[in-house]
mmCIF file of C-alpha atoms in Angstrom:
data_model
loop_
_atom_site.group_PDB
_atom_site.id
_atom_site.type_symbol
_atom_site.label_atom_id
_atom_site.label_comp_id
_atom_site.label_asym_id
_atom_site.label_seq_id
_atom_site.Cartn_x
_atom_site.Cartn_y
_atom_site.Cartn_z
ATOM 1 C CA UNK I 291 71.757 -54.918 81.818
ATOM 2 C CA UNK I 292 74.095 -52.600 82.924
ATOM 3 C CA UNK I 293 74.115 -50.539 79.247
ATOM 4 C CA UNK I 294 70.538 -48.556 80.677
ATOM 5 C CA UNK I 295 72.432 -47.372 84.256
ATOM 6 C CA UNK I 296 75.546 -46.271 81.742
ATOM 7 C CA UNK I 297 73.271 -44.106 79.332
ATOM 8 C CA UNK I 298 71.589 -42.872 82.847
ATOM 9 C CA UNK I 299 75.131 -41.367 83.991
ATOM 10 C CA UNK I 300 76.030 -40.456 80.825
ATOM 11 C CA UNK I 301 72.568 -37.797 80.825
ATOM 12 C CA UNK I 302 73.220 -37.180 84.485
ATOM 13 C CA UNK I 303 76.748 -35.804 83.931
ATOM 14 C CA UNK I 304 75.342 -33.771 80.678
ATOM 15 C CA UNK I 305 72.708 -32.565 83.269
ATOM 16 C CA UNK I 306 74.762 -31.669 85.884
ATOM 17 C CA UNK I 307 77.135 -29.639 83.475
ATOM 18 C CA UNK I 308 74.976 -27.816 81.718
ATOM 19 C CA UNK I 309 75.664 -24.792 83.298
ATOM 20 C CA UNK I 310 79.147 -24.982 82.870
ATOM 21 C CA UNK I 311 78.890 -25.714 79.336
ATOM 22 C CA UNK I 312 78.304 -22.315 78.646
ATOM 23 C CA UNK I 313 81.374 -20.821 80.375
ATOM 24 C CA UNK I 314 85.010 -21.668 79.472
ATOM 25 C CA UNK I 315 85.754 -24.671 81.170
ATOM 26 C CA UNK I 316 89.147 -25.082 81.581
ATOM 27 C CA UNK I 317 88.904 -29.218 82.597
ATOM 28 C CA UNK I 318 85.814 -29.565 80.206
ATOM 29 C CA UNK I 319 88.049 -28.328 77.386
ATOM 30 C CA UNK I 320 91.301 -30.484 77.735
ATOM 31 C CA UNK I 321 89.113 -33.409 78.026
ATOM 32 C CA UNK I 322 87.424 -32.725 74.216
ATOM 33 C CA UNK I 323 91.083 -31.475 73.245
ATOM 34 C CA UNK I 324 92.424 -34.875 74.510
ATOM 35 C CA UNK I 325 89.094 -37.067 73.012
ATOM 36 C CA UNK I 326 89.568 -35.250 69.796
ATOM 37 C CA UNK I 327 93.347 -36.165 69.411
ATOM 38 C CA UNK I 328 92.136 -39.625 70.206
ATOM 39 C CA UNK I 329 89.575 -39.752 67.312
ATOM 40 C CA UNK I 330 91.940 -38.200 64.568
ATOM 41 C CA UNK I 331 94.523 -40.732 65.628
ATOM 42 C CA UNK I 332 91.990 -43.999 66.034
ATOM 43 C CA UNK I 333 91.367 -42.711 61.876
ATOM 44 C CA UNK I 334 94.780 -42.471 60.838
ATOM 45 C CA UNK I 335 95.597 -45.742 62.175
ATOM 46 C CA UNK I 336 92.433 -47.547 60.767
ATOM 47 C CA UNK I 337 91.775 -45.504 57.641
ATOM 48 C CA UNK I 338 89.796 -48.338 56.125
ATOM 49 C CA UNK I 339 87.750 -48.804 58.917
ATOM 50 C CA UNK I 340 86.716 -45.687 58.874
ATOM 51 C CA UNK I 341 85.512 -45.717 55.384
ATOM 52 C CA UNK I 342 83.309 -48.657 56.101
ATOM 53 C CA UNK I 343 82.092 -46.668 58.802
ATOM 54 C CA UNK I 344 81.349 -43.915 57.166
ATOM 55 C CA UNK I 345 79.145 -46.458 54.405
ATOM 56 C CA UNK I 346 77.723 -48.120 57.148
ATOM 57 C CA UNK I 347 76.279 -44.777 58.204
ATOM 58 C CA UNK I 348 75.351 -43.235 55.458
ATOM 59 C CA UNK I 349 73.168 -46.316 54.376
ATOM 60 C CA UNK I 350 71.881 -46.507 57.617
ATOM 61 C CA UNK I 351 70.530 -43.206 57.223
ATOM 62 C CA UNK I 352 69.101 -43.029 53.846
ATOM 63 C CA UNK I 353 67.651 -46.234 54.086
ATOM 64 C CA UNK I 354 66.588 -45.707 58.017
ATOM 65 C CA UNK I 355 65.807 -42.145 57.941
ATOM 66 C CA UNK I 356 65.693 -40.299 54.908
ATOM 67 C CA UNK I 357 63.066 -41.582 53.147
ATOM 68 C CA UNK I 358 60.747 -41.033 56.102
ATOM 69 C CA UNK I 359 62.170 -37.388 57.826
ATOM 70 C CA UNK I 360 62.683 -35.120 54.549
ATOM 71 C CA UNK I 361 59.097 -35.010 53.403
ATOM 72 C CA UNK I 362 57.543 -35.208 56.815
ATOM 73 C CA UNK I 363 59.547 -32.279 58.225
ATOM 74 C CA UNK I 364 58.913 -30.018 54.722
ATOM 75 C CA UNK I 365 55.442 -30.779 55.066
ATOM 76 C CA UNK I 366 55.152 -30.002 58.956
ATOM 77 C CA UNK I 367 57.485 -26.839 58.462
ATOM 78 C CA UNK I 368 54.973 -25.627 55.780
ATOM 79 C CA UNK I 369 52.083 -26.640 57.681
ATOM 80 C CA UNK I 370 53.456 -24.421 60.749
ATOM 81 C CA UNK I 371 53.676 -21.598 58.429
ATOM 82 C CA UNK I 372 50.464 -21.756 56.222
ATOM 83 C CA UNK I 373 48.477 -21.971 60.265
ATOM 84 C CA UNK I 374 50.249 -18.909 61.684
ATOM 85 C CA UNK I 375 47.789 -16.367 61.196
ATOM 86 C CA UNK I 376 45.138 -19.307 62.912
ATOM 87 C CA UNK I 377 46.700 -19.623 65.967
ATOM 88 C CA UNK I 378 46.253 -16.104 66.937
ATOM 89 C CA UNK I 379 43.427 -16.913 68.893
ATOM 90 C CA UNK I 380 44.363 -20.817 69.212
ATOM 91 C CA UNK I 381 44.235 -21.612 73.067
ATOM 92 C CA UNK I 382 46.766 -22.675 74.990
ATOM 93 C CA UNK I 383 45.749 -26.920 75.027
ATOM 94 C CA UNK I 384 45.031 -26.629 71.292
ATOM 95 C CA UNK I 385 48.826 -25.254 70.958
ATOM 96 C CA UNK I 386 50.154 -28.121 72.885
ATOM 97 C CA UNK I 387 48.310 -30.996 70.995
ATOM 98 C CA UNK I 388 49.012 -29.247 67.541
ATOM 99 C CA UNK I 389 53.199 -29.504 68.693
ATOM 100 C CA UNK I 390 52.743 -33.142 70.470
ATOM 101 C CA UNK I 391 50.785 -34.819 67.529
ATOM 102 C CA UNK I 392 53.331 -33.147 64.736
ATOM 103 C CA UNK I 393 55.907 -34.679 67.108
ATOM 104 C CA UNK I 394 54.655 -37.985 67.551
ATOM 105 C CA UNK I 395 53.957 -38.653 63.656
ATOM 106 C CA UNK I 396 57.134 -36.842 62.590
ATOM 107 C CA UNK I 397 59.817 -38.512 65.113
ATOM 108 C CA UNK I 398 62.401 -36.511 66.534
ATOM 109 C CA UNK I 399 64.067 -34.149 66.099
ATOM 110 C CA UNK I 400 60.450 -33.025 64.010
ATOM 111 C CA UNK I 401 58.927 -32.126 67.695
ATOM 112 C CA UNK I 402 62.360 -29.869 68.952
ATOM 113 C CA UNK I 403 62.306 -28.036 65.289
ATOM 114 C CA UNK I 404 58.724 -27.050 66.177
ATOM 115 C CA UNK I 405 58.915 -26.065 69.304
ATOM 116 C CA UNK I 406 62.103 -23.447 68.349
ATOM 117 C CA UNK I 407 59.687 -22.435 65.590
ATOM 118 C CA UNK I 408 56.763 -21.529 67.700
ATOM 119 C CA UNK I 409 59.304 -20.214 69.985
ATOM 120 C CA UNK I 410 60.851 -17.772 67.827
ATOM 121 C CA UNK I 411 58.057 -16.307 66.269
ATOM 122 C CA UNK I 412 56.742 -15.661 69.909
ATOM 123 C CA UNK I 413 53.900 -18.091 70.067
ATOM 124 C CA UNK I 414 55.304 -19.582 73.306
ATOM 125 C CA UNK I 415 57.060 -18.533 76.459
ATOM 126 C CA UNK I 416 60.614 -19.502 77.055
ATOM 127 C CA UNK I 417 59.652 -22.087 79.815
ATOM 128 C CA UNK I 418 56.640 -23.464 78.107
ATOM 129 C CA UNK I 419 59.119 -24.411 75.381
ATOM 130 C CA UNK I 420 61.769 -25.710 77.401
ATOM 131 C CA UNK I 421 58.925 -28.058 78.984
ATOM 132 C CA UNK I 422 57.953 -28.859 75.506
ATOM 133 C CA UNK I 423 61.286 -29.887 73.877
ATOM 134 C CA UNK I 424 61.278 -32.275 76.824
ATOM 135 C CA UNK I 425 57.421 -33.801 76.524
ATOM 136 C CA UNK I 426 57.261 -33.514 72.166
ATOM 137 C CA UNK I 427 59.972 -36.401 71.615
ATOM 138 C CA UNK I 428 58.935 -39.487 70.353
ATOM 139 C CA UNK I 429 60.205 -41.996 67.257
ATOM 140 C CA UNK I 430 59.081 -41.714 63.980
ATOM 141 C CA UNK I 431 56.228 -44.228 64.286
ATOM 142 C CA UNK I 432 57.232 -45.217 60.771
ATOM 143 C CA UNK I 433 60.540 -45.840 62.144
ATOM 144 C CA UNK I 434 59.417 -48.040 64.817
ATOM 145 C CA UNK I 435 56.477 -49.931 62.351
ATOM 146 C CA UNK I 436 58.742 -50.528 59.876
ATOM 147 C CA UNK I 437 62.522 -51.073 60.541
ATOM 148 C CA UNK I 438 62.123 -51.982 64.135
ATOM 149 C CA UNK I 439 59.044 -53.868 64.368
ATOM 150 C CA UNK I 440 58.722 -55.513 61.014
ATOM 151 C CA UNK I 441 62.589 -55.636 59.642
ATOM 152 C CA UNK I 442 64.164 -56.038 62.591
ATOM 153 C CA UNK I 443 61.771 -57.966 64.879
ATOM 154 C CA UNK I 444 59.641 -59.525 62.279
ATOM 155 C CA UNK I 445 56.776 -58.845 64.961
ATOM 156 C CA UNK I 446 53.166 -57.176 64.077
ATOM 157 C CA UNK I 447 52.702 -55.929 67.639
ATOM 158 C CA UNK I 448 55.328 -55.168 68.585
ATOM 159 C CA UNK I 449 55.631 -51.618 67.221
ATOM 160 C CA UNK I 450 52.019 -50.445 68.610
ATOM 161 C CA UNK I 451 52.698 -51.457 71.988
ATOM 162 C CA UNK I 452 56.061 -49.497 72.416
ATOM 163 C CA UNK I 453 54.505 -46.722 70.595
ATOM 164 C CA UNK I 454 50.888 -46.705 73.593
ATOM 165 C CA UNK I 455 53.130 -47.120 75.915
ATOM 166 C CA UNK I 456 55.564 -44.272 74.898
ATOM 167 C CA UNK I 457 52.844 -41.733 74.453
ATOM 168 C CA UNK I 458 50.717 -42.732 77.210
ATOM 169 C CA UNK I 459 53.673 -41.679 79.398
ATOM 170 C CA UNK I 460 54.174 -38.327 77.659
ATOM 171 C CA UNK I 461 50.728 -37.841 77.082
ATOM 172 C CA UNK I 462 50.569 -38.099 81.183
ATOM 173 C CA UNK I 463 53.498 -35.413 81.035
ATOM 174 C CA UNK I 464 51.796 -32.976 78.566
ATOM 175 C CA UNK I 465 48.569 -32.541 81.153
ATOM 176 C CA UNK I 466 50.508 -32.036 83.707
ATOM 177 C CA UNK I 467 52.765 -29.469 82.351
ATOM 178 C CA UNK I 468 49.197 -28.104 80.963
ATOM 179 C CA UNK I 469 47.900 -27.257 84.585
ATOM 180 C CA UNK I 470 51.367 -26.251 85.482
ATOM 181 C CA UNK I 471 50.972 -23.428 82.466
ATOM 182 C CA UNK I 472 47.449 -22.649 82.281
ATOM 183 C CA UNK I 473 47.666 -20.143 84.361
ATOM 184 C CA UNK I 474 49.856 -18.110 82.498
ATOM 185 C CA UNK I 475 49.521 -14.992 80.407
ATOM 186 C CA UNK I 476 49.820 -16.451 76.655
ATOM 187 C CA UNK I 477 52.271 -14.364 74.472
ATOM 188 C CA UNK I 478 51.456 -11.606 72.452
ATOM 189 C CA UNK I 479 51.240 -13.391 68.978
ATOM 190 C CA UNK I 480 51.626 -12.016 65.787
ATOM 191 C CA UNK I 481 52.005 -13.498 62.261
ATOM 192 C CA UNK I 482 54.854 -10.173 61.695
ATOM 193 C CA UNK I 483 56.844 -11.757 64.547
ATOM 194 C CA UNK I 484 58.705 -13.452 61.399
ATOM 195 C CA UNK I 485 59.307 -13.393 58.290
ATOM 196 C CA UNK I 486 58.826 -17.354 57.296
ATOM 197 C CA UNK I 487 54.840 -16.339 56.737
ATOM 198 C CA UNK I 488 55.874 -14.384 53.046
ATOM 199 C CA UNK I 489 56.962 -17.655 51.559
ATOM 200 C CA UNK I 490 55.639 -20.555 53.716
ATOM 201 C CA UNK I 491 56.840 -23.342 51.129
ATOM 202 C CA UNK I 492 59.954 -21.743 49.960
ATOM 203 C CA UNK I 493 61.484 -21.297 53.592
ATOM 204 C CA UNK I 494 59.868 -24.688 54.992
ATOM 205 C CA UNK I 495 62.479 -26.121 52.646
ATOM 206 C CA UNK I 496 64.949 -23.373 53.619
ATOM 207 C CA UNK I 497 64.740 -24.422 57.033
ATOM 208 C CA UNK I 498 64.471 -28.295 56.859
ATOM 209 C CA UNK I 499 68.144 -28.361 55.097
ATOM 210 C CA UNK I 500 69.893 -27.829 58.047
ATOM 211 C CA UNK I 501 67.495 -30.040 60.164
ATOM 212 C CA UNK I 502 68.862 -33.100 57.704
ATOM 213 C CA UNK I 503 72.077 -32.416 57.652
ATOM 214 C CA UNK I 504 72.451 -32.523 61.499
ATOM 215 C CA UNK I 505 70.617 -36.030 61.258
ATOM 216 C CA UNK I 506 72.576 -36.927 58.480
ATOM 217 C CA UNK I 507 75.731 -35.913 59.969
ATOM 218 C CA UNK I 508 75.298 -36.989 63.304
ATOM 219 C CA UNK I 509 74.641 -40.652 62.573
ATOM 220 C CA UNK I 510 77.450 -40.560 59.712
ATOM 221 C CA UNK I 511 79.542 -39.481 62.381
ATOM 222 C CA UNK I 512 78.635 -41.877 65.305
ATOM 223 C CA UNK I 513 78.410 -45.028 63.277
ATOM 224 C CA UNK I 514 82.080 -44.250 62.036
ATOM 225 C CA UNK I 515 83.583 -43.426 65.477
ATOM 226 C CA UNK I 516 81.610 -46.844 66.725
ATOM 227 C CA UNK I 517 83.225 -48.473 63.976
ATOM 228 C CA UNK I 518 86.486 -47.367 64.759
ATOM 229 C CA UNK I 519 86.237 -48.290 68.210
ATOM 230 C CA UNK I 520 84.758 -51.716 67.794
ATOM 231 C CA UNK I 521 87.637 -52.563 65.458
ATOM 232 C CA UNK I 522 90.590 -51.375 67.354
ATOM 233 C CA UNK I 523 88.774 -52.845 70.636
ATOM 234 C CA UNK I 524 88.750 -56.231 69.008
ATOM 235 C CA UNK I 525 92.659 -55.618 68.007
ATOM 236 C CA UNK I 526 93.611 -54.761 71.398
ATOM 237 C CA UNK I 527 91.324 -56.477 73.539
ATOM 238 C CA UNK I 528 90.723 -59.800 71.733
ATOM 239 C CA UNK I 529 88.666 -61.459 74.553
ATOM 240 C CA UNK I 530 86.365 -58.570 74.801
ATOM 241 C CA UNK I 531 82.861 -59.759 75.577
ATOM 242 C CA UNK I 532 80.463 -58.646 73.058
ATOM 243 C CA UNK I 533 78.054 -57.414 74.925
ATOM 244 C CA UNK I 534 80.660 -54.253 75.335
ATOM 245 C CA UNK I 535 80.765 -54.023 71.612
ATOM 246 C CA UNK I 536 76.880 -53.707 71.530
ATOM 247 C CA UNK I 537 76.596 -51.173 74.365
ATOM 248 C CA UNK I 538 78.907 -49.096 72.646
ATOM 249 C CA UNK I 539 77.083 -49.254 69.050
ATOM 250 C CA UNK I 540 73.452 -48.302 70.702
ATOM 251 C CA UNK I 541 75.270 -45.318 72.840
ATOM 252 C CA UNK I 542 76.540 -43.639 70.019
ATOM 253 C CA UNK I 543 73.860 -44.569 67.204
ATOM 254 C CA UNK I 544 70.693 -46.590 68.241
ATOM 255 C CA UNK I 545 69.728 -47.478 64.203
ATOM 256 C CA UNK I 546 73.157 -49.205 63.963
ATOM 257 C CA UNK I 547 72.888 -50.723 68.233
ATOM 258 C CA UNK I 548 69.759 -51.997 67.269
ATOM 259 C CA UNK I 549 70.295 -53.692 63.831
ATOM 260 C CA UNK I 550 73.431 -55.195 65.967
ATOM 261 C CA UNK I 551 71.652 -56.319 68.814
ATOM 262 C CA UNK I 552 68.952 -58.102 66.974
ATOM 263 C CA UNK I 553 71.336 -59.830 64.966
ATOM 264 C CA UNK I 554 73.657 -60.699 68.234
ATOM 265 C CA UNK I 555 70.863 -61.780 70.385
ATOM 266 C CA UNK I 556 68.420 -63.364 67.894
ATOM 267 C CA UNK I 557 67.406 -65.804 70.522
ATOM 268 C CA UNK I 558 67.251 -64.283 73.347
ATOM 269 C CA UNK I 559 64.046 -64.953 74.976
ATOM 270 C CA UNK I 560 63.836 -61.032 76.716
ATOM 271 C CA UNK I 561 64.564 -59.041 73.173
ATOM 272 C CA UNK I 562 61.947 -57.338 72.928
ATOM 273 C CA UNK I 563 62.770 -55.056 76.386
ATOM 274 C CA UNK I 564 66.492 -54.791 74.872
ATOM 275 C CA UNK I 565 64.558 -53.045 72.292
ATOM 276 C CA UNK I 566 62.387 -50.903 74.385
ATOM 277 C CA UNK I 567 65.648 -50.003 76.670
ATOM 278 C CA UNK I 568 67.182 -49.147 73.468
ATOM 279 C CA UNK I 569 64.290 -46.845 71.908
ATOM 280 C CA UNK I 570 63.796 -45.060 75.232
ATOM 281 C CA UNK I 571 67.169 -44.296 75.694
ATOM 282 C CA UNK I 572 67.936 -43.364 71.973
ATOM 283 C CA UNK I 573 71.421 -42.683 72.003
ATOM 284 C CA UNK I 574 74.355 -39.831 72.052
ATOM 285 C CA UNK I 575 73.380 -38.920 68.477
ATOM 286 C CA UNK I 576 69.992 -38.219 68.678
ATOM 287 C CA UNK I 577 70.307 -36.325 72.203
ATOM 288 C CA UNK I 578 73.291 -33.995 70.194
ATOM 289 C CA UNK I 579 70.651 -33.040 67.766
ATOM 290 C CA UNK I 580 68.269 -32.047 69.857
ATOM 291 C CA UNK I 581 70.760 -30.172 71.560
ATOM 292 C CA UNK I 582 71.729 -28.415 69.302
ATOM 293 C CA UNK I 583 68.769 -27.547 67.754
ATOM 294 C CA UNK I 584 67.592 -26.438 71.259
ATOM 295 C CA UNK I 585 70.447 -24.141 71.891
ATOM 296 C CA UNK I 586 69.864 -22.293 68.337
ATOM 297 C CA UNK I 587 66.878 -20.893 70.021
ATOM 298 C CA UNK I 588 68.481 -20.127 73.855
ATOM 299 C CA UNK I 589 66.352 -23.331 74.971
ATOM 300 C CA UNK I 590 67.706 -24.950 78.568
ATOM 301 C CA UNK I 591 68.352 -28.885 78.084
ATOM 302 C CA UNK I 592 67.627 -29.781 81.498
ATOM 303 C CA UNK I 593 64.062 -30.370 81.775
ATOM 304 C CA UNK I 594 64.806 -32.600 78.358
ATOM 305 C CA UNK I 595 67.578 -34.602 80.276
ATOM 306 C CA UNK I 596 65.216 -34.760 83.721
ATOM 307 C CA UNK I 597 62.465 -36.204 81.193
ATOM 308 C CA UNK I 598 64.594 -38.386 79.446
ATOM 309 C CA UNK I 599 66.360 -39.968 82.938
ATOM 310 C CA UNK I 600 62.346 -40.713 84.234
ATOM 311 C CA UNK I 601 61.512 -42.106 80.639
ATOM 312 C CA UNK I 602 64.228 -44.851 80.693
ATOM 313 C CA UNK I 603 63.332 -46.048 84.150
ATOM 314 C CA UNK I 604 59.274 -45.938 83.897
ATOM 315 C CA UNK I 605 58.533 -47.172 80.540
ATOM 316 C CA UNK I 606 60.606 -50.414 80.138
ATOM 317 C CA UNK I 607 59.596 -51.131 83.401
ATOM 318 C CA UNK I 608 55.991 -50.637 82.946
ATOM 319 C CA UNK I 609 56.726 -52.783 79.578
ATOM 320 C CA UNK I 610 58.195 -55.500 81.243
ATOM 321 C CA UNK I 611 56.004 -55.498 83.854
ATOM 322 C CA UNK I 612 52.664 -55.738 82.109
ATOM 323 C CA UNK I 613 54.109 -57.818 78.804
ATOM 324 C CA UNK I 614 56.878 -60.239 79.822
ATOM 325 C CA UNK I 615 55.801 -61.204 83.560
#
């Protein structure tokens, strides 16, 4: 159980240098240098490796993924667009359910791409979208429905009871941050504050491009380098336990960590909260592309790292508490 506590130090250490990501960091820079010169070697030395990798991801993701993100996000980037001119007058709550439900039905990184939207064209204030990019991330439920509950887990119930339990928590979140906000002068909004409004449809698919080639890449690129590693672990450390090999696969890519942990542990009597850990903490590759979608628009990723440290601890707790015990 010690993979949760690792992902937990892995956010704290992003949280704690988040400031000094944006200077030059002397340290900070050697060690990427260094990690880089690692990687490039690790693929020269196991060139085939890599290229299964690189399969492994890329089915992952258009099986996974694809299939499921590209029309949603077109559709909820158009939406966005066609309701500008609406939410002129929209109040403040209405705003906040409109961005959580688009979240929660598209998966991530759907809820961070419209949150910089509403951002940019000056339908929120900075802070109100910084608390938003934190409380708006959730799994695709089609993600969680399909490959998790049904492929993976073969289970019926599975799927809806991770997915209450999820929202309930940032549905808790979202009220709060409500009364914390409510208070506040809404931003002047106007439909002139960008361009996208001339041709909604045209620049919804403009826009979602990018969005699917940072998921696409991302996973591509995590998969591989967890490929890489699990094969030149197993050549140097023969007797490493697999339970290593497993944390490592659902800290870089949680599609490929859990397809590999449902496989390993088949049997394991306490799956199910491996799973929950698993969705709750997501993994390096879906925190990157939130992060980088969040600093396209100036966003701060701390109040998404506070919310995603309290997420890991309370909900497979309250999971395990109320559906194992």
């Amino acid at each position: 159980m010690f993979l949760p506590f690792l992902h937990i130090l892995i956010l704290a250490f992003a949280y704690v240098n988040d400031k000094k990501l944006k200077r030059d960091d002397i340290m900070f820079a050697t060690i990427q240098i260094a990690l880089c010169i690692l990687l490039i070697l690790l693929l020269l030395l196991f060139p085939q490796t890599a290229h299964s990798g690189t399969d492994l991801g890329l089915n992952l993701f258009m099986e996974a993924l694809f299939p499921y993100l590209l029309p949603y996000l077109i559709l909820t980037q158009w939406l966005l667009r066609l309701t500008a001119p609406m939410r002129a007058k929209t109040k403040r709550i209405s705003l906040y359910v409109q961005a959580y439900l688009i979240s929660a039905l598209g998966g991530y990184p759907t809820g961070a791409t419209t949150i910089v939207y509403l951002k940019n064209s000056g339908q929120l204030h900075l802070k109100e979208a910084n608390f938003l990019l934190a409380v708006c991330h959730a799994p695709s439920p089609l993600f969680v429905l399909g490959f998790v509950s049904l492929d993976l887990l073969n289970s019926n119930t599975f799927g809806w009871l991770f997915l209450c339990l999820l929202h309930s928590f940032n549905i808790c979140c979202l009220v709060v941050g409500y009364f914390l906000f409510r208070k506040t002068d809404p931003p002047t909004i106007s439909v002139h504050n960008t361009v996208l409004y001339t041709a909604p449809f045209s620049e919804s698919i403009k826009e979602t491009a990018p969005t699917i080639l940072l998921v696409g890449t991302t996973i591509i690129f995590f998969t591989t380098i967890q490929t890489i590693l699990q094969q030149g672990l197993d050549k140097m450390l023969p007797t490493i336990p697999q339970t290593v090999e497993l944390a490592i696969a659902a800290i870089l890519e949680v599609t490929n960590g859990l397809k590999m942990t449902v496989t390993e542990f088949s049997d394991f009597p306490y799956l199910s909260l491996l799973v929950v850990i698993m969705l709750t903490m997501q993994s390096i590759s879906i925190h990157l592309q939130i992060f980088v979608i969040a600093k396209s628009a100036k966003l701060s990723v701390r109040p998404y790292i506070k919310f995603r440290l309290l997420s890991i601890i309370i909900v497979p707790t309250i999971y395990a508490a109320f559906f194992l015990l």
